[in-house]
PDB file of C-alpha atoms in Angstrom:
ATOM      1  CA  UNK A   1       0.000   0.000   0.000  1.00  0.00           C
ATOM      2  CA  UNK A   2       1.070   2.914  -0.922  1.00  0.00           C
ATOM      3  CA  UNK A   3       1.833   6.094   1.469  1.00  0.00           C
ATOM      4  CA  UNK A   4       2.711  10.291   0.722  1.00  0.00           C
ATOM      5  CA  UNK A   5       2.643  13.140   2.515  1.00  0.00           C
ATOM      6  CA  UNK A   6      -0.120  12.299   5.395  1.00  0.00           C
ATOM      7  CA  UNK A   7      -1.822  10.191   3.382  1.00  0.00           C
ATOM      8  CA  UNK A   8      -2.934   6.802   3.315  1.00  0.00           C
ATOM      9  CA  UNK A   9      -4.370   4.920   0.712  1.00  0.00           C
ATOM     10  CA  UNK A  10      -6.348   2.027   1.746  1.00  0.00           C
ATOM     11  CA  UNK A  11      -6.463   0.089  -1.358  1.00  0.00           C
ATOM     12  CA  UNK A  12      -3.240  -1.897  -3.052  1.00  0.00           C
ATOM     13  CA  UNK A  13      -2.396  -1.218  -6.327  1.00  0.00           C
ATOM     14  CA  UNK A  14      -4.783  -1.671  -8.927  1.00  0.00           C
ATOM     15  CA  UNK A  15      -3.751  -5.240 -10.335  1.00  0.00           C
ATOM     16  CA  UNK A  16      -4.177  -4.869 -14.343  1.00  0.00           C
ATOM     17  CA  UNK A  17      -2.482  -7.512 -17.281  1.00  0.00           C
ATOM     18  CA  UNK A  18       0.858  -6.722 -18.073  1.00  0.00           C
ATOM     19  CA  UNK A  19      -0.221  -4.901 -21.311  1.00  0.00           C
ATOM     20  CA  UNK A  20      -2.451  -2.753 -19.580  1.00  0.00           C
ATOM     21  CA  UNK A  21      -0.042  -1.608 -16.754  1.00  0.00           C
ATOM     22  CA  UNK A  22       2.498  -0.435 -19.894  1.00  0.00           C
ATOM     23  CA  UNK A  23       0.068   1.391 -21.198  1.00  0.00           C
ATOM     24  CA  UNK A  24      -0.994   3.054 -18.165  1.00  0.00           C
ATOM     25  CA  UNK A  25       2.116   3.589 -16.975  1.00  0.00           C
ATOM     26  CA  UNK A  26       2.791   5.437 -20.738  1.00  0.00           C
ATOM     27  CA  UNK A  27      -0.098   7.047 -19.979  1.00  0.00           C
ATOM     28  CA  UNK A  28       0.916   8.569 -16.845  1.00  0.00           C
ATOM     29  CA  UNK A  29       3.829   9.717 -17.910  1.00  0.00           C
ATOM     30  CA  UNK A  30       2.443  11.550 -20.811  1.00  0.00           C
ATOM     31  CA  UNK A  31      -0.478  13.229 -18.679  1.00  0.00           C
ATOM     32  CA  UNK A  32       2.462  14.388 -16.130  1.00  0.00           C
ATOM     33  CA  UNK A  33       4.299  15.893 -19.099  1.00  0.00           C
ATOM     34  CA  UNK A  34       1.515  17.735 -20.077  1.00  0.00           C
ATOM     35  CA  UNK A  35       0.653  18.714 -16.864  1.00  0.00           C
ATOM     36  CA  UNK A  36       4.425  20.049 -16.484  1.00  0.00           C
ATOM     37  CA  UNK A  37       4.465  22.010 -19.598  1.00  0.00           C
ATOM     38  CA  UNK A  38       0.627  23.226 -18.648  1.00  0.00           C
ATOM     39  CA  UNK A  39       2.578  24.851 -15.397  1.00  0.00           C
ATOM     40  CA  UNK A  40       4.123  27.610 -17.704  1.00  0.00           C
ATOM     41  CA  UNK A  41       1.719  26.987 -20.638  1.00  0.00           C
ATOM     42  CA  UNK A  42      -2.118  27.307 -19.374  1.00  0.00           C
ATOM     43  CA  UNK A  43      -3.739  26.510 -22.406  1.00  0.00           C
ATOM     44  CA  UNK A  44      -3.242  23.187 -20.510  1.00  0.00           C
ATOM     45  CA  UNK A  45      -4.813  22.340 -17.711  1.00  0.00           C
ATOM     46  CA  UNK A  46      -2.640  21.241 -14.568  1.00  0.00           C
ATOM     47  CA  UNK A  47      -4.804  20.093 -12.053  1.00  0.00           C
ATOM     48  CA  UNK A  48      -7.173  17.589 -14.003  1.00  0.00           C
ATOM     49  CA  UNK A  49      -3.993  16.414 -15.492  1.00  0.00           C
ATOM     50  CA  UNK A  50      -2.058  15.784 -12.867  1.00  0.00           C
ATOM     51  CA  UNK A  51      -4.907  14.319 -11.086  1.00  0.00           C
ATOM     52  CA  UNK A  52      -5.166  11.714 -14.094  1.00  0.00           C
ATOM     53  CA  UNK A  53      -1.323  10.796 -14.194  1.00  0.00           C
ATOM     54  CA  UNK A  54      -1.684   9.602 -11.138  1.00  0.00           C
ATOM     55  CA  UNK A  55      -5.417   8.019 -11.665  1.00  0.00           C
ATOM     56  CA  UNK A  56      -2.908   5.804 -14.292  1.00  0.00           C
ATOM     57  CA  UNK A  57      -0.156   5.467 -12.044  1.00  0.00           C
ATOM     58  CA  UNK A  58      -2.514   3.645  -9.281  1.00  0.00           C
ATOM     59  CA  UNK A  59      -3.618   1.397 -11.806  1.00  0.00           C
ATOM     60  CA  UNK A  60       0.773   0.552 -12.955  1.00  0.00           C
ATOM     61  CA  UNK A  61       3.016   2.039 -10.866  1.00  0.00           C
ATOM     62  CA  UNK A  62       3.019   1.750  -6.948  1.00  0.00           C
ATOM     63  CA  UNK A  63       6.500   3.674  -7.130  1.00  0.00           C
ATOM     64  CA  UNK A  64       5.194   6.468  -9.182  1.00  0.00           C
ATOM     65  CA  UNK A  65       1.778   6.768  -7.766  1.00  0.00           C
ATOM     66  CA  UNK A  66       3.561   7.518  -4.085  1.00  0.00           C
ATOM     67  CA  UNK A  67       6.577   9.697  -5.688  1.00  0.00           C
ATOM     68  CA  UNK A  68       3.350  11.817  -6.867  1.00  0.00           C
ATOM     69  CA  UNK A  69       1.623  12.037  -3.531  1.00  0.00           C
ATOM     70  CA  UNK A  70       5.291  12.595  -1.987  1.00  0.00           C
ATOM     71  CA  UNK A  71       5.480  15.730  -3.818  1.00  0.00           C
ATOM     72  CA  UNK A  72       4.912  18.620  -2.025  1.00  0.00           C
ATOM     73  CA  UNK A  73       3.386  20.796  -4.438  1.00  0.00           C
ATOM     74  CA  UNK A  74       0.518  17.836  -6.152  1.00  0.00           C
ATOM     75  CA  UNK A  75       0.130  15.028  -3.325  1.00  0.00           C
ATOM     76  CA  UNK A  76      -1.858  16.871  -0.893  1.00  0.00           C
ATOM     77  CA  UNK A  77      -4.086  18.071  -4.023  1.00  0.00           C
ATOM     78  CA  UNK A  78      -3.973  13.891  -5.513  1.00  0.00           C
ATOM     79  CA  UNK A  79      -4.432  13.107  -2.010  1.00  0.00           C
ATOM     80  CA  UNK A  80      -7.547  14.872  -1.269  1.00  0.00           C
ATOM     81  CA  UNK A  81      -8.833  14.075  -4.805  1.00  0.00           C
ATOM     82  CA  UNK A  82      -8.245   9.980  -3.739  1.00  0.00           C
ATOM     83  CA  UNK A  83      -9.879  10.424  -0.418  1.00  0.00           C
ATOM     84  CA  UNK A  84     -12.713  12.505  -1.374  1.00  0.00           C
ATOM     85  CA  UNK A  85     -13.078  13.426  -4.643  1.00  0.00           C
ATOM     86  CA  UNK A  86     -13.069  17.090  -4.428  1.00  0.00           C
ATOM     87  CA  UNK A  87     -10.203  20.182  -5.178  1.00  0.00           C
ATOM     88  CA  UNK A  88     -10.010  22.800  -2.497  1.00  0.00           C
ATOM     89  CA  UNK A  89     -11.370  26.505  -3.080  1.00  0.00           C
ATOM     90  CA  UNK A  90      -6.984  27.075  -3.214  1.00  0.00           C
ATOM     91  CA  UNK A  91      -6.375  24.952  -6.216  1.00  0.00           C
ATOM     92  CA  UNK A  92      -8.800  25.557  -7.858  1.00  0.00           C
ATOM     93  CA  UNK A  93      -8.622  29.713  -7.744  1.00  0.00           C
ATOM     94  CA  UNK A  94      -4.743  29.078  -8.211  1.00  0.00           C
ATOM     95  CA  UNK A  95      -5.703  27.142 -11.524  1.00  0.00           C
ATOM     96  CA  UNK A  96      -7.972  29.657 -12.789  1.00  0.00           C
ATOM     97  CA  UNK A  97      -6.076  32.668 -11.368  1.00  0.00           C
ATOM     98  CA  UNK A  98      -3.180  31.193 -13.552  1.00  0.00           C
ATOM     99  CA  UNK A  99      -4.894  30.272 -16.435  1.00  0.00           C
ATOM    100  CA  UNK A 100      -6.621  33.663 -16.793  1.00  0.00           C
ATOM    101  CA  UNK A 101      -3.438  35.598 -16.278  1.00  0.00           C
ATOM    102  CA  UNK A 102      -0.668  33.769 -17.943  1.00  0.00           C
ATOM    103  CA  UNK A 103      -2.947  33.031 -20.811  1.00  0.00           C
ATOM    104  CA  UNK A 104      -5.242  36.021 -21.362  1.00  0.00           C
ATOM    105  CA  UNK A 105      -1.870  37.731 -21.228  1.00  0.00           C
ATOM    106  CA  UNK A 106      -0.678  35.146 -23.529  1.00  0.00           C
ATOM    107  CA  UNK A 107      -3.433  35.732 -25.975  1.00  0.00           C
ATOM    108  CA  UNK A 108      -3.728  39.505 -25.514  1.00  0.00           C
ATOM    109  CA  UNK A 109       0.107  40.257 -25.983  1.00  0.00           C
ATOM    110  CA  UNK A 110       1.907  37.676 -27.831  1.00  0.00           C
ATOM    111  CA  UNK A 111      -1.033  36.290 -30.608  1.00  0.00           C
ATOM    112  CA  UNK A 112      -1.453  38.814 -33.586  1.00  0.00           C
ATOM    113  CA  UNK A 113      -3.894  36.483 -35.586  1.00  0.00           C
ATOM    114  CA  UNK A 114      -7.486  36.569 -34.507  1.00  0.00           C
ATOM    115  CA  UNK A 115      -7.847  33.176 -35.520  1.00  0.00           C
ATOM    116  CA  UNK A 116      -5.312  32.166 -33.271  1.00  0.00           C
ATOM    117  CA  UNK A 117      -6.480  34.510 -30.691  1.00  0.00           C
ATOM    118  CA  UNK A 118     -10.304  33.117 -30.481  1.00  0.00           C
ATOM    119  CA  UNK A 119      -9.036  29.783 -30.941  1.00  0.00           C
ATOM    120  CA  UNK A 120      -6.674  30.191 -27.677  1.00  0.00           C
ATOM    121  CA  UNK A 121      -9.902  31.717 -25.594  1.00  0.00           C
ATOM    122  CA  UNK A 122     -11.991  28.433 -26.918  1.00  0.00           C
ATOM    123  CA  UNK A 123      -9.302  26.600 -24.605  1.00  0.00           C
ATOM    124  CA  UNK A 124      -8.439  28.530 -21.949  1.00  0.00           C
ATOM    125  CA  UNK A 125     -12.506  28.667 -21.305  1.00  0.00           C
ATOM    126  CA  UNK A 126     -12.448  25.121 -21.728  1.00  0.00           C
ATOM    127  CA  UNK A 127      -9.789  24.158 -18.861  1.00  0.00           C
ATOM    128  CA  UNK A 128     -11.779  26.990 -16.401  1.00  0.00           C
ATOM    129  CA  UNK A 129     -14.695  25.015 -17.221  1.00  0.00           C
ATOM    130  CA  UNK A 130     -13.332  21.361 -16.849  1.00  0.00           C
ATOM    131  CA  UNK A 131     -11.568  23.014 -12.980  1.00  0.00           C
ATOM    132  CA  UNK A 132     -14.957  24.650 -12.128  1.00  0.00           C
ATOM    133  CA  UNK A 133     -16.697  21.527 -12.827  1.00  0.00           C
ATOM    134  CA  UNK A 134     -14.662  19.776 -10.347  1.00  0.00           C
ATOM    135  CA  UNK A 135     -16.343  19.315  -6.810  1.00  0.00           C
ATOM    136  CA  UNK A 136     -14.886  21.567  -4.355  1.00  0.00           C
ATOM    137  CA  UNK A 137     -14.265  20.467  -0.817  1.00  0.00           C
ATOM    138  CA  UNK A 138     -16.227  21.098   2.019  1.00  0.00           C
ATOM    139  CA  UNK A 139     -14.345  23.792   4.398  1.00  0.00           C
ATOM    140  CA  UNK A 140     -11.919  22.199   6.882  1.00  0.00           C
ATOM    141  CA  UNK A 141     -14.108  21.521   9.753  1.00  0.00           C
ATOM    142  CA  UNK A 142     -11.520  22.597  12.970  1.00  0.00           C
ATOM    143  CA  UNK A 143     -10.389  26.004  10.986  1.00  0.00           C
ATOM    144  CA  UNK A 144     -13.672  26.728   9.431  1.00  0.00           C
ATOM    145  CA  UNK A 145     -11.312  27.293   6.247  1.00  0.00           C
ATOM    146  CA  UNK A 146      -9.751  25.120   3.376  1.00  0.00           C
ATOM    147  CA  UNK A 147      -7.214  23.657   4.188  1.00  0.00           C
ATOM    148  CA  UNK A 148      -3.564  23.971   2.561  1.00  0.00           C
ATOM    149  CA  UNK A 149      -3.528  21.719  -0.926  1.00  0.00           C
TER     150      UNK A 149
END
């Protein structure tokens, strides 16, 4: 069973055919690179990425799935997301605060074809969408506040 940074899981690893594991575990790592270039580029969408990577690592990787929740920055986030299903009020206005400002500056500053421009808006509204649609998570219950993700 896996552990990271306060977490426990209390399932084993996912037990898939051999095939299936590779291809989740390519998976993963493809989803994590996106999600890494996504950190400077916000046309892509961190958080639902990252989330995913490890959704594939669980299912092929016990190493990988608890180097991800060992992280500081993305295992309390993957953490939370495992235990209840939900990204704090933090995350999410840090992905959308992001997203808005990188790229709308982005799009604003740097694109000169409207084309480009409208098309780049299509996808930033897209990835506030697919965070907004995320559950949020109920306030912490001792600090009446969300708690650090």
């Amino acid at each position: 069973m896996g552990q990271g940074r306060g977490y426990r899981l209390d399932y084993p690893l996912i037990l898939q055919p051999p095939v299936a594991m590779g291809v989740y575990r390519i998976l993963g790592f493809v989803l994590l690179a996106l999600a890494i270039v996504g950190v400077v580029l916000p046309l892509l969408p961190t958080t639902p990425l990252v989330i995913a990577a490890a959704a594939c690592f669980a299912r092929s990787s016990e190493k990988w799935h608890r180097w991800l929740l060992a992280n500081p920055t993305f295992g309390p986030m993957i953490g939370r997301w495992e235990e209840q299903r939900c990204l704090s009020r933090r995350v999410k206005a840090i992905a959308l605060a992001s997203m808005l400002g990188v790229g709308g500056f982005s799009i604003i500053q740097m694109v000169d074809v409207p084309g480009l421009r409208i098309a780049g808006a299509v996808l930033l509204a897209v990835g506030a969408l697919v965070v907004l649609r995320l559950p949020t998570c109920p306030d912490s219950p001792e600090s009446g506040k969300d708690e650090d993700a």
